[in-house]
Coordinates of C-alpha atoms and ligand atoms in Angstrom, one line a residue:
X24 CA 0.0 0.0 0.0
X25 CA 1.0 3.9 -1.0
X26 CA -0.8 5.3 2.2
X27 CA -1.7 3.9 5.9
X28 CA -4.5 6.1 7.6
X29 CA -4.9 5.3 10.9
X30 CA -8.3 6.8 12.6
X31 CA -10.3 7.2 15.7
X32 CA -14.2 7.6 15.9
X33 CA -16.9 7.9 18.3
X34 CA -20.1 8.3 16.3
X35 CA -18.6 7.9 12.5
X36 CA -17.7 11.5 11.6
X37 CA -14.0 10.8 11.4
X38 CA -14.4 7.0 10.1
X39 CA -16.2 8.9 7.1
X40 CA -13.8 11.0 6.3
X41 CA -10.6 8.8 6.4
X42 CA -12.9 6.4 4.1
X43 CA -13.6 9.3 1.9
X44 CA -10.0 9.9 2.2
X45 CA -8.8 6.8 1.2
X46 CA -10.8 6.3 -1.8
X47 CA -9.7 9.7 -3.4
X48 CA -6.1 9.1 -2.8
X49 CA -6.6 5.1 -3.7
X50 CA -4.2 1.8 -2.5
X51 CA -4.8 3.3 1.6
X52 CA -5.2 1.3 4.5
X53 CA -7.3 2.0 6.6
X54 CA -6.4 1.3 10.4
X55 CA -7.9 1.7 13.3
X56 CA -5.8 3.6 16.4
X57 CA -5.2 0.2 18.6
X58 CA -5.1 0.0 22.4
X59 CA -2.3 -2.4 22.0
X60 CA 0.8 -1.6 24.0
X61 CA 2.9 -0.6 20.8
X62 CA 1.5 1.6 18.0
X63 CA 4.2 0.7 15.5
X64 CA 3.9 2.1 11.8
X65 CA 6.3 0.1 10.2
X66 CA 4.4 -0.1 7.3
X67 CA 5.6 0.0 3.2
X68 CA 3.3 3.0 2.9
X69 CA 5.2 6.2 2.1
X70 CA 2.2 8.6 3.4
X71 CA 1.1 8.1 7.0
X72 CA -2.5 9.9 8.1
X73 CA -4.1 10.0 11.3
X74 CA -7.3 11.0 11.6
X75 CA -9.5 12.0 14.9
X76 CA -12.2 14.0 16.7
X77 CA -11.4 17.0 18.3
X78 CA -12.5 17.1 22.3
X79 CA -12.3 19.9 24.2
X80 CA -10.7 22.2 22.1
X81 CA -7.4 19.6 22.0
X82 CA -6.7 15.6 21.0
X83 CA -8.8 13.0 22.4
X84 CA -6.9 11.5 25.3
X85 CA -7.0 8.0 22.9
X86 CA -5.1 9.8 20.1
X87 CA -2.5 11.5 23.0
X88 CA -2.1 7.4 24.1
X89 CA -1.5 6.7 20.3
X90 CA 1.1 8.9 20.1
X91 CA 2.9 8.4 23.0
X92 CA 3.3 4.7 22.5
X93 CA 4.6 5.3 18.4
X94 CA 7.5 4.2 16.7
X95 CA 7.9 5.6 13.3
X96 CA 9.6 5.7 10.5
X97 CA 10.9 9.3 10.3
X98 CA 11.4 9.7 6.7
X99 CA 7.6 9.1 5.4
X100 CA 5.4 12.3 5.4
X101 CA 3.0 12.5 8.0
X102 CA -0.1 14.1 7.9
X103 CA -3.4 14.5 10.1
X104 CA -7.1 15.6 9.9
X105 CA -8.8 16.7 13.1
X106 CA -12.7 16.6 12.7
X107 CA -14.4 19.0 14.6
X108 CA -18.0 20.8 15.1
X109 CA -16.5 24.4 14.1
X110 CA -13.7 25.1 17.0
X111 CA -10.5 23.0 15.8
X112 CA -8.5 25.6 18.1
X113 CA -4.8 24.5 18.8
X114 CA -5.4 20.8 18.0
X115 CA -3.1 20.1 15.2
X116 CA -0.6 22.3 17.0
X117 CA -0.5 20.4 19.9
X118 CA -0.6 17.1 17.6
X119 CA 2.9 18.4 16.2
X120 CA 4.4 19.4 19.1
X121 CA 4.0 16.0 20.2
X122 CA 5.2 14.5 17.0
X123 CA 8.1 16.5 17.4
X124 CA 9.2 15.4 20.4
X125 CA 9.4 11.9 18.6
X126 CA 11.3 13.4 16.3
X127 CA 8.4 13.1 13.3
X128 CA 7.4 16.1 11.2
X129 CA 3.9 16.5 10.9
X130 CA 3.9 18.2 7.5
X131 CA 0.2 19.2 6.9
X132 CA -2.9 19.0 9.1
X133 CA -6.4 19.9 8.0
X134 CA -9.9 21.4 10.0
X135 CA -12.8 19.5 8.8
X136 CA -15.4 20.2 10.1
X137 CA -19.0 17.9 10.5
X138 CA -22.4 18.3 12.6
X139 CA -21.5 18.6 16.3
X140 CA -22.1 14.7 18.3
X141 CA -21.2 16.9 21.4
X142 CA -25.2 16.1 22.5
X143 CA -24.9 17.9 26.8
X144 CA -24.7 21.2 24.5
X145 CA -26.9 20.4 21.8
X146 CA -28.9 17.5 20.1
X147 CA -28.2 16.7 16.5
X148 CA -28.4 19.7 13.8
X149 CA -31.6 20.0 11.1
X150 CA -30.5 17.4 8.7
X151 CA -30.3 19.9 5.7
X152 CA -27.4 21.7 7.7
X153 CA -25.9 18.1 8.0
X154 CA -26.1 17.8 4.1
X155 CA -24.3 20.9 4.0
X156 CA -21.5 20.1 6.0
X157 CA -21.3 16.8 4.3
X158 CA -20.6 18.2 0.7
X159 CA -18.4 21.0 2.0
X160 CA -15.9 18.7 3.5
X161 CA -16.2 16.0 0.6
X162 CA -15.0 19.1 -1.4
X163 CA -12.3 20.0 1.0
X164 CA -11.5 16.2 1.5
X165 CA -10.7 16.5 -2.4
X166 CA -8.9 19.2 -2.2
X167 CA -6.3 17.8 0.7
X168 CA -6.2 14.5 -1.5
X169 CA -4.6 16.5 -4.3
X170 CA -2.0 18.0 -1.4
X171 CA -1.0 14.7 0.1
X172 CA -0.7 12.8 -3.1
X173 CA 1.9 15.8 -4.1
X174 CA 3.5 15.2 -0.6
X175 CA 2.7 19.1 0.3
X176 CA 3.6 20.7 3.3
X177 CA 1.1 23.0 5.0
X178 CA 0.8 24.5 8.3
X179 CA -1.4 23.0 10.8
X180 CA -5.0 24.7 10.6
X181 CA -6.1 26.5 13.7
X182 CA -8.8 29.0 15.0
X183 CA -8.2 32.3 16.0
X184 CA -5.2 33.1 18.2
X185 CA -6.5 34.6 21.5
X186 CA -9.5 31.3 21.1
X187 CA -6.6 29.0 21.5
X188 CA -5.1 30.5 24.3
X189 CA -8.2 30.5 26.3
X190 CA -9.6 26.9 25.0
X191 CA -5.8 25.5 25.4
X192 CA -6.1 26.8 29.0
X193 CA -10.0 24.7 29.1
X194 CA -8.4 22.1 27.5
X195 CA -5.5 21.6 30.5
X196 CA -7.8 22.2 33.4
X197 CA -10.6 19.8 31.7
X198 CA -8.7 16.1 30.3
X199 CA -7.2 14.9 33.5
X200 CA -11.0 15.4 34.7
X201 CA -12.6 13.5 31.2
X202 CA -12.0 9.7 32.9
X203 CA -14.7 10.3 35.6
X204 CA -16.5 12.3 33.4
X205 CA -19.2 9.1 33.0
X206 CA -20.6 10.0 36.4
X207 CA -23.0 11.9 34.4
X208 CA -24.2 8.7 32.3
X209 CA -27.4 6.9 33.5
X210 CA -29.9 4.6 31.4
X211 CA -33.9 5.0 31.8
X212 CA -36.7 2.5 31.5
X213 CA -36.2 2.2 28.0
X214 CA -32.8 0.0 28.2
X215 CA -33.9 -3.7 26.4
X216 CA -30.4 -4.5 27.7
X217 CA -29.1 -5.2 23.8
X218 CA -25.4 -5.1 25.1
X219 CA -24.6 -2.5 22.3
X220 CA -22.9 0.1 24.5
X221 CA -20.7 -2.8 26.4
X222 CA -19.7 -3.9 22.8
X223 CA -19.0 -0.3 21.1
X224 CA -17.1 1.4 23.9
X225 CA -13.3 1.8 23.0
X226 CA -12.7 1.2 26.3
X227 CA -14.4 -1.1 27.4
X228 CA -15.7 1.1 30.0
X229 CA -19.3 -0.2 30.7
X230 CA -20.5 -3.5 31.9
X231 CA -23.1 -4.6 32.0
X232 CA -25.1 -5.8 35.1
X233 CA -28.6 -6.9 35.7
X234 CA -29.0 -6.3 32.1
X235 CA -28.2 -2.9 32.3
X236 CA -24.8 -1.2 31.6
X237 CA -22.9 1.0 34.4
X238 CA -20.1 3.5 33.7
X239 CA -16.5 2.2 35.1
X240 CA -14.4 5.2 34.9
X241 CA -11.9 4.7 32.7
X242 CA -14.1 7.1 29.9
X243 CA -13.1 8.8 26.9
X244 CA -16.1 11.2 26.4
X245 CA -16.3 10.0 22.8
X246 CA -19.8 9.8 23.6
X247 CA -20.6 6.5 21.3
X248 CA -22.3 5.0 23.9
X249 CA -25.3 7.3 24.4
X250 CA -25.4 8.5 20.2
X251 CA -25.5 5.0 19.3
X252 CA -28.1 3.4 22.0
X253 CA -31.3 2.2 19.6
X254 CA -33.4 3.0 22.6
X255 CA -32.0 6.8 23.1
X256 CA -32.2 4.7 26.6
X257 CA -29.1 6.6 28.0
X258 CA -28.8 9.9 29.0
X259 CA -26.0 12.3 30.3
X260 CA -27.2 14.5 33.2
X261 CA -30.5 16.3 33.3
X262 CA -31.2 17.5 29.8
X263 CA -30.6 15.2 27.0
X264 CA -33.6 12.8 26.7
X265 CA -35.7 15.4 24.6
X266 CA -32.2 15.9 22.1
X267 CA -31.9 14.3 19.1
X268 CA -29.5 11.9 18.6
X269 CA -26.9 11.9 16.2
X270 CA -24.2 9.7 14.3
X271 CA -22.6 9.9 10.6
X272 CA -26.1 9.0 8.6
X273 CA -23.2 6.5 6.0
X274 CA -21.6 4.6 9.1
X275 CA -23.8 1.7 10.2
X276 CA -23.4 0.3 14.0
X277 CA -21.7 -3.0 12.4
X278 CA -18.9 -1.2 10.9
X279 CA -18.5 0.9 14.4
X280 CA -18.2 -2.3 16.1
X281 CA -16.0 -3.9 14.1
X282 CA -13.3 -0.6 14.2
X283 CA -14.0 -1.2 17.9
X284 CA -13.1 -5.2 18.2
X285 CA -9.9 -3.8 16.3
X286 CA -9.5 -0.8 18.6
X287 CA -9.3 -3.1 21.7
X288 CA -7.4 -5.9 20.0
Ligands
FMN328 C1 -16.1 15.3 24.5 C2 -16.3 16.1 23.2 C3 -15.7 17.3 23.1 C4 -15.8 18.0 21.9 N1 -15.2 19.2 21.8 C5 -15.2 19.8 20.6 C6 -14.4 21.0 20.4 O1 -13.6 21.4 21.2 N2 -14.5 21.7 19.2 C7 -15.3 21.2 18.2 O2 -15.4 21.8 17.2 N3 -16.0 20.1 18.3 C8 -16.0 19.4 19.5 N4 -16.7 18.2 19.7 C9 -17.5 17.7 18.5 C10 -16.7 16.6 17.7 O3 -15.4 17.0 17.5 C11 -17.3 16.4 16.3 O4 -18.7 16.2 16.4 C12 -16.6 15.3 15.6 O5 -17.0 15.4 14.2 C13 -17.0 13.9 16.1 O6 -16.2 12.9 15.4 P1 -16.5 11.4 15.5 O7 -17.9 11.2 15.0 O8 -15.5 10.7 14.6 O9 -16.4 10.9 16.9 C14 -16.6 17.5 20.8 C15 -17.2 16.2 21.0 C16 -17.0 15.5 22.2 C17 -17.7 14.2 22.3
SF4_329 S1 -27.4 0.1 24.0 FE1 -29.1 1.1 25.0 S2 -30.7 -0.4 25.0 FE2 -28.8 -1.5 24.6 S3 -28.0 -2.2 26.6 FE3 -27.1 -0.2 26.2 S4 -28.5 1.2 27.2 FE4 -29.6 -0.7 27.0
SF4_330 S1 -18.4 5.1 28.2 FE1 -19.4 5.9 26.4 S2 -18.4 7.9 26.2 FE2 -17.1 6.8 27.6 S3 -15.5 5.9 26.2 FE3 -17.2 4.4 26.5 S4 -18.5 4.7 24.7 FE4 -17.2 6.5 24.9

Protein backbone atom coordinates (compact mmCIF):
# COMPACT_ATOMS: atom_id res chain seq x y z
CA UNK A 1 0.00 0.00 0.00
CA UNK A 2 0.96 3.88 -1.03
CA UNK A 3 -0.75 5.27 2.17
CA UNK A 4 -1.74 3.92 5.93
CA UNK A 5 -4.53 6.06 7.59
CA UNK A 6 -4.86 5.34 10.92
CA UNK A 7 -8.32 6.77 12.63
CA UNK A 8 -10.30 7.19 15.74
CA UNK A 9 -14.23 7.63 15.91
CA UNK A 10 -16.93 7.86 18.33
CA UNK A 11 -20.12 8.28 16.33
CA UNK A 12 -18.61 7.93 12.49
CA UNK A 13 -17.67 11.55 11.60
CA UNK A 14 -13.96 10.77 11.42
CA UNK A 15 -14.41 6.98 10.11
CA UNK A 16 -16.18 8.90 7.07
CA UNK A 17 -13.76 11.05 6.26
CA UNK A 18 -10.61 8.79 6.35
CA UNK A 19 -12.93 6.38 4.12
CA UNK A 20 -13.65 9.29 1.86
CA UNK A 21 -9.98 9.90 2.18
CA UNK A 22 -8.78 6.79 1.18
CA UNK A 23 -10.81 6.28 -1.78
CA UNK A 24 -9.67 9.66 -3.36
CA UNK A 25 -6.15 9.05 -2.85
CA UNK A 26 -6.60 5.06 -3.69
CA UNK A 27 -4.16 1.81 -2.54
CA UNK A 28 -4.79 3.35 1.60
CA UNK A 29 -5.17 1.31 4.49
CA UNK A 30 -7.29 1.97 6.61
CA UNK A 31 -6.36 1.31 10.45
CA UNK A 32 -7.95 1.73 13.34
CA UNK A 33 -5.83 3.57 16.45
CA UNK A 34 -5.21 0.21 18.60
CA UNK A 35 -5.10 0.01 22.42
CA UNK A 36 -2.26 -2.44 21.99
CA UNK A 37 0.82 -1.57 24.00
CA UNK A 38 2.85 -0.63 20.76
CA UNK A 39 1.53 1.61 17.99
CA UNK A 40 4.21 0.71 15.47
CA UNK A 41 3.90 2.15 11.81
CA UNK A 42 6.35 0.14 10.24
CA UNK A 43 4.39 -0.13 7.31
CA UNK A 44 5.57 0.01 3.17
CA UNK A 45 3.30 3.01 2.87
CA UNK A 46 5.16 6.20 2.11
CA UNK A 47 2.22 8.64 3.43
CA UNK A 48 1.14 8.12 7.05
CA UNK A 49 -2.51 9.90 8.10
CA UNK A 50 -4.12 10.02 11.26
CA UNK A 51 -7.28 11.04 11.57
CA UNK A 52 -9.51 12.00 14.91
CA UNK A 53 -12.15 13.98 16.71
CA UNK A 54 -11.42 17.01 18.32
CA UNK A 55 -12.52 17.14 22.29
CA UNK A 56 -12.34 19.85 24.20
CA UNK A 57 -10.66 22.15 22.05
CA UNK A 58 -7.38 19.55 21.97
CA UNK A 59 -6.66 15.57 20.98
CA UNK A 60 -8.77 13.03 22.40
CA UNK A 61 -6.87 11.54 25.29
CA UNK A 62 -7.00 7.98 22.86
CA UNK A 63 -5.08 9.77 20.10
CA UNK A 64 -2.46 11.47 23.03
CA UNK A 65 -2.13 7.45 24.12
CA UNK A 66 -1.46 6.69 20.27
CA UNK A 67 1.15 8.94 20.07
CA UNK A 68 2.88 8.38 23.01
CA UNK A 69 3.27 4.72 22.47
CA UNK A 70 4.64 5.33 18.43
CA UNK A 71 7.47 4.15 16.66
CA UNK A 72 7.89 5.61 13.28
CA UNK A 73 9.58 5.70 10.48
CA UNK A 74 10.93 9.30 10.31
CA UNK A 75 11.40 9.67 6.74
CA UNK A 76 7.58 9.11 5.42
CA UNK A 77 5.39 12.35 5.40
CA UNK A 78 3.01 12.48 8.01
CA UNK A 79 -0.08 14.09 7.95
CA UNK A 80 -3.37 14.49 10.10
CA UNK A 81 -7.12 15.60 9.87
CA UNK A 82 -8.84 16.70 13.11
CA UNK A 83 -12.66 16.64 12.71
CA UNK A 84 -14.37 18.96 14.65
CA UNK A 85 -17.98 20.78 15.11
CA UNK A 86 -16.50 24.42 14.15
CA UNK A 87 -13.72 25.11 17.00
CA UNK A 88 -10.45 22.95 15.81
CA UNK A 89 -8.52 25.57 18.13
CA UNK A 90 -4.79 24.52 18.85
CA UNK A 91 -5.44 20.76 18.02
CA UNK A 92 -3.14 20.08 15.23
CA UNK A 93 -0.60 22.30 16.98
CA UNK A 94 -0.54 20.43 19.87
CA UNK A 95 -0.64 17.14 17.57
CA UNK A 96 2.89 18.42 16.25
CA UNK A 97 4.41 19.37 19.09
CA UNK A 98 4.04 16.01 20.21
CA UNK A 99 5.21 14.49 16.97
CA UNK A 100 8.13 16.54 17.35
CA UNK A 101 9.22 15.40 20.43
CA UNK A 102 9.35 11.90 18.65
CA UNK A 103 11.31 13.41 16.26
CA UNK A 104 8.43 13.07 13.30
CA UNK A 105 7.40 16.12 11.18
CA UNK A 106 3.88 16.49 10.87
CA UNK A 107 3.87 18.17 7.49
CA UNK A 108 0.24 19.20 6.92
CA UNK A 109 -2.85 19.03 9.13
CA UNK A 110 -6.39 19.89 8.04
CA UNK A 111 -9.89 21.37 9.96
CA UNK A 112 -12.79 19.47 8.84
CA UNK A 113 -15.45 20.19 10.15
CA UNK A 114 -19.03 17.93 10.48
CA UNK A 115 -22.37 18.25 12.58
CA UNK A 116 -21.50 18.62 16.30
CA UNK A 117 -22.09 14.71 18.29
CA UNK A 118 -21.24 16.90 21.39
CA UNK A 119 -25.22 16.09 22.53
CA UNK A 120 -24.87 17.89 26.84
CA UNK A 121 -24.73 21.20 24.50
CA UNK A 122 -26.91 20.35 21.78
CA UNK A 123 -28.86 17.49 20.08
CA UNK A 124 -28.23 16.68 16.46
CA UNK A 125 -28.37 19.71 13.75
CA UNK A 126 -31.58 19.95 11.11
CA UNK A 127 -30.51 17.43 8.66
CA UNK A 128 -30.28 19.91 5.74
CA UNK A 129 -27.44 21.72 7.73
CA UNK A 130 -25.88 18.10 8.03
CA UNK A 131 -26.13 17.76 4.08
CA UNK A 132 -24.29 20.92 3.99
CA UNK A 133 -21.48 20.06 5.97
CA UNK A 134 -21.31 16.80 4.26
CA UNK A 135 -20.57 18.16 0.65
CA UNK A 136 -18.39 21.03 2.03
CA UNK A 137 -15.92 18.66 3.52
CA UNK A 138 -16.19 15.95 0.57
CA UNK A 139 -15.00 19.12 -1.39
CA UNK A 140 -12.28 20.00 0.99
CA UNK A 141 -11.47 16.21 1.55
CA UNK A 142 -10.72 16.47 -2.38
CA UNK A 143 -8.88 19.21 -2.22
CA UNK A 144 -6.35 17.79 0.68
CA UNK A 145 -6.21 14.46 -1.53
CA UNK A 146 -4.57 16.52 -4.26
CA UNK A 147 -1.97 18.00 -1.41
CA UNK A 148 -1.02 14.74 0.14
CA UNK A 149 -0.65 12.81 -3.08
CA UNK A 150 1.94 15.78 -4.12
CA UNK A 151 3.52 15.22 -0.55
CA UNK A 152 2.73 19.14 0.34
CA UNK A 153 3.59 20.67 3.29
CA UNK A 154 1.13 23.00 4.97
CA UNK A 155 0.77 24.52 8.35
CA UNK A 156 -1.43 23.01 10.78
CA UNK A 157 -4.96 24.66 10.59
CA UNK A 158 -6.09 26.53 13.69
CA UNK A 159 -8.81 29.00 15.00
CA UNK A 160 -8.15 32.27 16.01
CA UNK A 161 -5.25 33.07 18.24
CA UNK A 162 -6.49 34.59 21.45
CA UNK A 163 -9.48 31.35 21.10
CA UNK A 164 -6.61 28.98 21.46
CA UNK A 165 -5.14 30.46 24.33
CA UNK A 166 -8.19 30.46 26.26
CA UNK A 167 -9.58 26.90 24.99
CA UNK A 168 -5.80 25.46 25.42
CA UNK A 169 -6.09 26.84 29.01
CA UNK A 170 -10.00 24.71 29.09
CA UNK A 171 -8.37 22.12 27.52
CA UNK A 172 -5.53 21.56 30.47
CA UNK A 173 -7.82 22.17 33.39
CA UNK A 174 -10.59 19.81 31.73
CA UNK A 175 -8.68 16.11 30.26
CA UNK A 176 -7.21 14.90 33.54
CA UNK A 177 -11.01 15.36 34.66
CA UNK A 178 -12.61 13.46 31.15
CA UNK A 179 -12.05 9.72 32.88
CA UNK A 180 -14.72 10.33 35.63
CA UNK A 181 -16.47 12.33 33.39
CA UNK A 182 -19.15 9.11 32.97
CA UNK A 183 -20.62 9.98 36.36
CA UNK A 184 -22.99 11.88 34.42
CA UNK A 185 -24.20 8.74 32.35
CA UNK A 186 -27.40 6.89 33.47
CA UNK A 187 -29.91 4.60 31.41
CA UNK A 188 -33.92 4.95 31.77
CA UNK A 189 -36.67 2.47 31.49
CA UNK A 190 -36.16 2.24 27.98
CA UNK A 191 -32.79 -0.02 28.16
CA UNK A 192 -33.95 -3.71 26.41
CA UNK A 193 -30.35 -4.51 27.66
CA UNK A 194 -29.08 -5.25 23.83
CA UNK A 195 -25.45 -5.06 25.11
CA UNK A 196 -24.59 -2.52 22.26
CA UNK A 197 -22.88 0.07 24.48
CA UNK A 198 -20.73 -2.76 26.37
CA UNK A 199 -19.74 -3.90 22.80
CA UNK A 200 -19.03 -0.27 21.06
CA UNK A 201 -17.11 1.41 23.86
CA UNK A 202 -13.29 1.85 23.01
CA UNK A 203 -12.72 1.22 26.29
CA UNK A 204 -14.44 -1.10 27.41
CA UNK A 205 -15.73 1.06 30.00
CA UNK A 206 -19.26 -0.16 30.67
CA UNK A 207 -20.47 -3.53 31.94
CA UNK A 208 -23.13 -4.63 32.04
CA UNK A 209 -25.13 -5.77 35.06
CA UNK A 210 -28.55 -6.86 35.71
CA UNK A 211 -29.05 -6.27 32.08
CA UNK A 212 -28.16 -2.88 32.34
CA UNK A 213 -24.78 -1.17 31.63
CA UNK A 214 -22.95 0.98 34.44
CA UNK A 215 -20.08 3.54 33.71
CA UNK A 216 -16.49 2.19 35.10
CA UNK A 217 -14.40 5.24 34.86
CA UNK A 218 -11.90 4.71 32.70
CA UNK A 219 -14.08 7.06 29.91
CA UNK A 220 -13.06 8.80 26.87
CA UNK A 221 -16.07 11.17 26.38
CA UNK A 222 -16.29 9.97 22.83
CA UNK A 223 -19.76 9.78 23.61
CA UNK A 224 -20.58 6.53 21.25
CA UNK A 225 -22.27 4.98 23.91
CA UNK A 226 -25.35 7.30 24.41
CA UNK A 227 -25.45 8.45 20.18
CA UNK A 228 -25.52 4.98 19.25
CA UNK A 229 -28.09 3.44 21.95
CA UNK A 230 -31.31 2.22 19.56
CA UNK A 231 -33.43 3.05 22.57
CA UNK A 232 -32.01 6.76 23.07
CA UNK A 233 -32.18 4.71 26.58
CA UNK A 234 -29.05 6.61 27.96
CA UNK A 235 -28.76 9.91 29.05
CA UNK A 236 -25.95 12.27 30.32
CA UNK A 237 -27.22 14.52 33.22
CA UNK A 238 -30.49 16.33 33.30
CA UNK A 239 -31.21 17.54 29.75
CA UNK A 240 -30.57 15.24 27.00
CA UNK A 241 -33.57 12.79 26.70
CA UNK A 242 -35.66 15.43 24.59
CA UNK A 243 -32.21 15.95 22.06
CA UNK A 244 -31.90 14.33 19.08
CA UNK A 245 -29.49 11.93 18.55
CA UNK A 246 -26.92 11.92 16.17
CA UNK A 247 -24.15 9.69 14.27
CA UNK A 248 -22.65 9.88 10.64
CA UNK A 249 -26.11 8.95 8.56
CA UNK A 250 -23.22 6.49 5.97
CA UNK A 251 -21.64 4.63 9.08
CA UNK A 252 -23.79 1.73 10.17
CA UNK A 253 -23.36 0.31 13.97
CA UNK A 254 -21.65 -2.97 12.38
CA UNK A 255 -18.89 -1.22 10.86
CA UNK A 256 -18.53 0.89 14.43
CA UNK A 257 -18.16 -2.29 16.09
CA UNK A 258 -15.99 -3.90 14.07
CA UNK A 259 -13.34 -0.59 14.20
CA UNK A 260 -14.01 -1.21 17.90
CA UNK A 261 -13.15 -5.22 18.25
CA UNK A 262 -9.92 -3.82 16.32
CA UNK A 263 -9.48 -0.85 18.55
CA UNK A 264 -9.31 -3.08 21.74
CA UNK A 265 -7.35 -5.93 19.97
C1 LIG B 1 -16.15 15.34 24.54
C2 LIG B 1 -16.29 16.09 23.25
C3 LIG B 1 -15.69 17.33 23.11
C4 LIG B 1 -15.82 18.02 21.89
N1 LIG B 1 -15.15 19.19 21.76
C5 LIG B 1 -15.18 19.84 20.58
C6 LIG B 1 -14.40 21.02 20.37
O1 LIG B 1 -13.65 21.45 21.24
N2 LIG B 1 -14.49 21.65 19.18
C7 LIG B 1 -15.31 21.21 18.19
O2 LIG B 1 -15.38 21.84 17.15
N3 LIG B 1 -16.03 20.06 18.34
C8 LIG B 1 -15.97 19.37 19.51
N4 LIG B 1 -16.68 18.20 19.65
C9 LIG B 1 -17.46 17.70 18.51
C10 LIG B 1 -16.71 16.64 17.72
O3 LIG B 1 -15.35 17.02 17.51
C11 LIG B 1 -17.32 16.41 16.34
O4 LIG B 1 -18.68 16.16 16.42
C12 LIG B 1 -16.63 15.28 15.59
O5 LIG B 1 -17.00 15.35 14.24
C13 LIG B 1 -16.97 13.90 16.11
O6 LIG B 1 -16.23 12.93 15.39
P1 LIG B 1 -16.50 11.36 15.48
O7 LIG B 1 -17.91 11.15 14.96
O8 LIG B 1 -15.50 10.74 14.56
O9 LIG B 1 -16.36 10.94 16.89
C14 LIG B 1 -16.58 17.48 20.83
C15 LIG B 1 -17.17 16.24 20.98
C16 LIG B 1 -17.03 15.54 22.16
C17 LIG B 1 -17.67 14.19 22.28
S1 LIG C 1 -27.36 0.11 23.98
FE1 LIG C 1 -29.08 1.08 25.04
S2 LIG C 1 -30.71 -0.45 25.02
FE2 LIG C 1 -28.79 -1.53 24.56
S3 LIG C 1 -28.05 -2.21 26.60
FE3 LIG C 1 -27.09 -0.24 26.19
S4 LIG C 1 -28.46 1.23 27.15
FE4 LIG C 1 -29.61 -0.66 26.98
S1 LIG D 1 -18.35 5.10 28.22
FE1 LIG D 1 -19.35 5.93 26.42
S2 LIG D 1 -18.42 7.94 26.17
FE2 LIG D 1 -17.10 6.81 27.57
S3 LIG D 1 -15.54 5.89 26.25
FE3 LIG D 1 -17.18 4.38 26.46
S4 LIG D 1 -18.53 4.72 24.71
FE4 LIG D 1 -17.19 6.52 24.91
Amino acid sequence: MDNAIYFYSGTGNSLWTAKNLARLLGNTELIPMTSKKESIISLNAERVGLIFPVHMWGLPLHVIDFVRRLSADHAKYYFALAVNAGQVAATLVQLKKMLQEKEINLSAGFSICLPSNYIPWGGAIALEKQQERFSDSLNKIKFISELVRAKEARTPEKGPSWQNVFFSALYKMGSPRIPGMDKSFWVDAKCSGCKICEKICPTKNIIMSDGKPTWHHHCEQCLACIQWCPEEAIQYGKNTATKKRYHHPEIKLPEMLACNIRQNR
